[in-house]
């Protein structure tokens, strides 16, 4: 019975982790920032919704992944970008790459 339970938990975890990476290889160019930063913020939110919300929640409230509503208090933009690119803890890296990772990292760093 214990082996079955452990197998079930392991397989369930793999399924959930696989579902977190909805963004994949959709390389989109981030729009240039306007005077208010609204275009970049909107693009970052869209990228977050596509690639991150399934684990971190639609409102950054957390879920399977940690809460991100105040992540800027804990990490700098560069540290957040490194986590997005390379992963940390149970999160594997590479959900976003290049400019997309940088855009979302800058947006998340503003959440303090």
JSON list of C-alpha atoms in Angstrom, two decimals:
[
{"chain": "A", "resi": 1, "resn": "UNK", "atom": "CA", "xyz": [0.00, 0.00, 0.00]},
{"chain": "A", "resi": 2, "resn": "UNK", "atom": "CA", "xyz": [2.84, 2.43, 0.84]},
{"chain": "A", "resi": 3, "resn": "UNK", "atom": "CA", "xyz": [4.54, 1.78, -2.49]},
{"chain": "A", "resi": 4, "resn": "UNK", "atom": "CA", "xyz": [1.32, 2.52, -4.35]},
{"chain": "A", "resi": 5, "resn": "UNK", "atom": "CA", "xyz": [0.82, 5.74, -2.39]},
{"chain": "A", "resi": 6, "resn": "UNK", "atom": "CA", "xyz": [4.41, 6.89, -3.03]},
{"chain": "A", "resi": 7, "resn": "UNK", "atom": "CA", "xyz": [4.06, 6.08, -6.73]},
{"chain": "A", "resi": 8, "resn": "UNK", "atom": "CA", "xyz": [0.80, 8.03, -6.90]},
{"chain": "A", "resi": 9, "resn": "UNK", "atom": "CA", "xyz": [2.33, 11.07, -5.18]},
{"chain": "A", "resi": 10, "resn": "UNK", "atom": "CA", "xyz": [5.41, 10.97, -7.43]},
{"chain": "A", "resi": 11, "resn": "UNK", "atom": "CA", "xyz": [3.39, 10.68, -10.65]},
{"chain": "A", "resi": 12, "resn": "UNK", "atom": "CA", "xyz": [1.01, 13.43, -9.51]},
{"chain": "A", "resi": 13, "resn": "UNK", "atom": "CA", "xyz": [3.94, 15.72, -8.77]},
{"chain": "A", "resi": 14, "resn": "UNK", "atom": "CA", "xyz": [5.39, 15.10, -12.24]},
{"chain": "A", "resi": 15, "resn": "UNK", "atom": "CA", "xyz": [2.07, 15.91, -13.86]},
{"chain": "A", "resi": 16, "resn": "UNK", "atom": "CA", "xyz": [1.69, 19.15, -11.90]},
{"chain": "A", "resi": 17, "resn": "UNK", "atom": "CA", "xyz": [5.27, 20.22, -12.65]},
{"chain": "A", "resi": 18, "resn": "UNK", "atom": "CA", "xyz": [4.78, 19.49, -16.33]},
{"chain": "A", "resi": 19, "resn": "UNK", "atom": "CA", "xyz": [1.66, 21.65, -16.38]},
{"chain": "A", "resi": 20, "resn": "UNK", "atom": "CA", "xyz": [3.53, 24.68, -15.00]},
{"chain": "A", "resi": 21, "resn": "UNK", "atom": "CA", "xyz": [5.38, 25.40, -18.21]},
{"chain": "A", "resi": 22, "resn": "UNK", "atom": "CA", "xyz": [2.59, 26.54, -20.50]},
{"chain": "A", "resi": 23, "resn": "UNK", "atom": "CA", "xyz": [4.69, 29.23, -22.25]},
{"chain": "A", "resi": 24, "resn": "UNK", "atom": "CA", "xyz": [7.10, 26.89, -24.01]},
{"chain": "A", "resi": 25, "resn": "UNK", "atom": "CA", "xyz": [8.97, 28.05, -27.10]},
{"chain": "A", "resi": 26, "resn": "UNK", "atom": "CA", "xyz": [6.62, 30.86, -28.11]},
{"chain": "A", "resi": 27, "resn": "UNK", "atom": "CA", "xyz": [9.34, 33.45, -28.62]},
{"chain": "A", "resi": 28, "resn": "UNK", "atom": "CA", "xyz": [7.64, 36.84, -28.65]},
{"chain": "A", "resi": 29, "resn": "UNK", "atom": "CA", "xyz": [9.43, 40.14, -28.71]},
{"chain": "A", "resi": 30, "resn": "UNK", "atom": "CA", "xyz": [8.58, 42.41, -25.80]},
{"chain": "A", "resi": 31, "resn": "UNK", "atom": "CA", "xyz": [7.31, 45.80, -26.94]},
{"chain": "A", "resi": 32, "resn": "UNK", "atom": "CA", "xyz": [9.43, 48.85, -26.29]},
{"chain": "A", "resi": 33, "resn": "UNK", "atom": "CA", "xyz": [8.65, 50.57, -23.03]},
{"chain": "A", "resi": 34, "resn": "UNK", "atom": "CA", "xyz": [6.53, 53.69, -23.37]},
{"chain": "A", "resi": 35, "resn": "UNK", "atom": "CA", "xyz": [6.80, 56.68, -21.06]},
{"chain": "A", "resi": 36, "resn": "UNK", "atom": "CA", "xyz": [4.62, 55.05, -18.38]},
{"chain": "A", "resi": 37, "resn": "UNK", "atom": "CA", "xyz": [5.90, 51.49, -18.73]},
{"chain": "A", "resi": 38, "resn": "UNK", "atom": "CA", "xyz": [2.35, 50.24, -19.39]},
{"chain": "A", "resi": 39, "resn": "UNK", "atom": "CA", "xyz": [3.25, 48.27, -22.52]},
{"chain": "A", "resi": 40, "resn": "UNK", "atom": "CA", "xyz": [6.03, 46.38, -20.77]},
{"chain": "A", "resi": 41, "resn": "UNK", "atom": "CA", "xyz": [3.88, 45.75, -17.71]},
{"chain": "A", "resi": 42, "resn": "UNK", "atom": "CA", "xyz": [1.00, 44.42, -19.83]},
{"chain": "A", "resi": 43, "resn": "UNK", "atom": "CA", "xyz": [3.37, 42.16, -21.76]},
{"chain": "A", "resi": 44, "resn": "UNK", "atom": "CA", "xyz": [4.94, 40.88, -18.53]},
{"chain": "A", "resi": 45, "resn": "UNK", "atom": "CA", "xyz": [1.53, 40.11, -17.07]},
{"chain": "A", "resi": 46, "resn": "UNK", "atom": "CA", "xyz": [0.54, 38.25, -20.24]},
{"chain": "A", "resi": 47, "resn": "UNK", "atom": "CA", "xyz": [3.75, 36.18, -20.16]},
{"chain": "A", "resi": 48, "resn": "UNK", "atom": "CA", "xyz": [3.18, 35.47, -16.46]},
{"chain": "A", "resi": 49, "resn": "UNK", "atom": "CA", "xyz": [-0.39, 34.32, -17.11]},
{"chain": "A", "resi": 50, "resn": "UNK", "atom": "CA", "xyz": [0.79, 32.01, -19.92]},
{"chain": "A", "resi": 51, "resn": "UNK", "atom": "CA", "xyz": [3.77, 30.46, -18.16]},
{"chain": "A", "resi": 52, "resn": "UNK", "atom": "CA", "xyz": [3.63, 30.99, -14.39]},
{"chain": "A", "resi": 53, "resn": "UNK", "atom": "CA", "xyz": [0.11, 31.32, -13.07]},
{"chain": "A", "resi": 54, "resn": "UNK", "atom": "CA", "xyz": [-0.65, 27.60, -13.03]},
{"chain": "A", "resi": 55, "resn": "UNK", "atom": "CA", "xyz": [1.85, 27.19, -10.17]},
{"chain": "A", "resi": 56, "resn": "UNK", "atom": "CA", "xyz": [2.07, 30.69, -8.64]},
{"chain": "A", "resi": 57, "resn": "UNK", "atom": "CA", "xyz": [-1.59, 31.73, -8.96]},
{"chain": "A", "resi": 58, "resn": "UNK", "atom": "CA", "xyz": [-3.34, 34.25, -11.17]},
{"chain": "A", "resi": 59, "resn": "UNK", "atom": "CA", "xyz": [-2.90, 37.00, -8.58]},
{"chain": "A", "resi": 60, "resn": "UNK", "atom": "CA", "xyz": [0.61, 35.98, -7.42]},
{"chain": "A", "resi": 61, "resn": "UNK", "atom": "CA", "xyz": [-1.03, 34.38, -4.37]},
{"chain": "A", "resi": 62, "resn": "UNK", "atom": "CA", "xyz": [0.83, 31.11, -4.67]},
{"chain": "A", "resi": 63, "resn": "UNK", "atom": "CA", "xyz": [-0.45, 27.59, -5.04]},
{"chain": "A", "resi": 64, "resn": "UNK", "atom": "CA", "xyz": [1.81, 24.71, -5.94]},
{"chain": "A", "resi": 65, "resn": "UNK", "atom": "CA", "xyz": [4.60, 27.29, -6.21]},
{"chain": "A", "resi": 66, "resn": "UNK", "atom": "CA", "xyz": [5.35, 30.02, -3.67]},
{"chain": "A", "resi": 67, "resn": "UNK", "atom": "CA", "xyz": [3.53, 33.32, -3.38]},
{"chain": "A", "resi": 68, "resn": "UNK", "atom": "CA", "xyz": [5.10, 36.06, -5.51]},
{"chain": "A", "resi": 69, "resn": "UNK", "atom": "CA", "xyz": [3.07, 39.11, -4.45]},
{"chain": "A", "resi": 70, "resn": "UNK", "atom": "CA", "xyz": [6.07, 40.52, -2.53]},
{"chain": "A", "resi": 71, "resn": "UNK", "atom": "CA", "xyz": [8.92, 38.72, -4.27]},
{"chain": "A", "resi": 72, "resn": "UNK", "atom": "CA", "xyz": [10.67, 42.06, -4.96]},
{"chain": "A", "resi": 73, "resn": "UNK", "atom": "CA", "xyz": [11.33, 42.39, -1.22]},
{"chain": "A", "resi": 74, "resn": "UNK", "atom": "CA", "xyz": [13.34, 39.18, -1.24]},
{"chain": "A", "resi": 75, "resn": "UNK", "atom": "CA", "xyz": [15.04, 39.11, -4.64]},
{"chain": "A", "resi": 76, "resn": "UNK", "atom": "CA", "xyz": [16.46, 41.63, -7.11]},
{"chain": "A", "resi": 77, "resn": "UNK", "atom": "CA", "xyz": [15.46, 41.66, -10.78]},
{"chain": "A", "resi": 78, "resn": "UNK", "atom": "CA", "xyz": [18.68, 39.81, -11.63]},
{"chain": "A", "resi": 79, "resn": "UNK", "atom": "CA", "xyz": [18.07, 37.13, -8.98]},
{"chain": "A", "resi": 80, "resn": "UNK", "atom": "CA", "xyz": [14.48, 36.63, -10.16]},
{"chain": "A", "resi": 81, "resn": "UNK", "atom": "CA", "xyz": [15.66, 36.34, -13.77]},
{"chain": "A", "resi": 82, "resn": "UNK", "atom": "CA", "xyz": [18.24, 33.74, -12.71]},
{"chain": "A", "resi": 83, "resn": "UNK", "atom": "CA", "xyz": [15.50, 31.71, -10.98]},
{"chain": "A", "resi": 84, "resn": "UNK", "atom": "CA", "xyz": [13.29, 31.91, -14.09]},
{"chain": "A", "resi": 85, "resn": "UNK", "atom": "CA", "xyz": [16.14, 30.80, -16.35]},
{"chain": "A", "resi": 86, "resn": "UNK", "atom": "CA", "xyz": [17.76, 28.15, -14.13]},
{"chain": "A", "resi": 87, "resn": "UNK", "atom": "CA", "xyz": [15.07, 27.13, -11.66]},
{"chain": "A", "resi": 88, "resn": "UNK", "atom": "CA", "xyz": [15.19, 26.82, -7.89]},
{"chain": "A", "resi": 89, "resn": "UNK", "atom": "CA", "xyz": [13.86, 24.22, -5.48]},
{"chain": "A", "resi": 90, "resn": "UNK", "atom": "CA", "xyz": [11.06, 22.24, -7.18]},
{"chain": "A", "resi": 91, "resn": "UNK", "atom": "CA", "xyz": [10.84, 24.70, -10.07]},
{"chain": "A", "resi": 92, "resn": "UNK", "atom": "CA", "xyz": [12.77, 23.75, -13.16]},
{"chain": "A", "resi": 93, "resn": "UNK", "atom": "CA", "xyz": [14.19, 26.55, -15.25]},
{"chain": "A", "resi": 94, "resn": "UNK", "atom": "CA", "xyz": [13.53, 27.57, -18.81]},
{"chain": "A", "resi": 95, "resn": "UNK", "atom": "CA", "xyz": [9.80, 28.37, -18.76]},
{"chain": "A", "resi": 96, "resn": "UNK", "atom": "CA", "xyz": [10.75, 31.75, -20.20]},
{"chain": "A", "resi": 97, "resn": "UNK", "atom": "CA", "xyz": [13.96, 32.63, -22.01]},
{"chain": "A", "resi": 98, "resn": "UNK", "atom": "CA", "xyz": [15.84, 35.72, -23.11]},
{"chain": "A", "resi": 99, "resn": "UNK", "atom": "CA", "xyz": [13.88, 38.96, -23.23]},
{"chain": "A", "resi": 100, "resn": "UNK", "atom": "CA", "xyz": [10.72, 37.25, -21.95]},
{"chain": "A", "resi": 101, "resn": "UNK", "atom": "CA", "xyz": [12.50, 36.16, -18.75]},
{"chain": "A", "resi": 102, "resn": "UNK", "atom": "CA", "xyz": [13.98, 39.62, -18.32]},
{"chain": "A", "resi": 103, "resn": "UNK", "atom": "CA", "xyz": [10.60, 41.32, -18.82]},
{"chain": "A", "resi": 104, "resn": "UNK", "atom": "CA", "xyz": [8.81, 39.12, -16.28]},
{"chain": "A", "resi": 105, "resn": "UNK", "atom": "CA", "xyz": [11.70, 39.40, -13.80]},
{"chain": "A", "resi": 106, "resn": "UNK", "atom": "CA", "xyz": [11.61, 43.21, -13.95]},
{"chain": "A", "resi": 107, "resn": "UNK", "atom": "CA", "xyz": [7.82, 43.16, -13.44]},
{"chain": "A", "resi": 108, "resn": "UNK", "atom": "CA", "xyz": [8.03, 40.74, -10.50]},
{"chain": "A", "resi": 109, "resn": "UNK", "atom": "CA", "xyz": [10.86, 42.74, -8.89]},
{"chain": "A", "resi": 110, "resn": "UNK", "atom": "CA", "xyz": [8.42, 45.69, -8.64]},
{"chain": "A", "resi": 111, "resn": "UNK", "atom": "CA", "xyz": [6.12, 43.62, -6.41]},
{"chain": "A", "resi": 112, "resn": "UNK", "atom": "CA", "xyz": [7.15, 44.67, -2.91]}
]
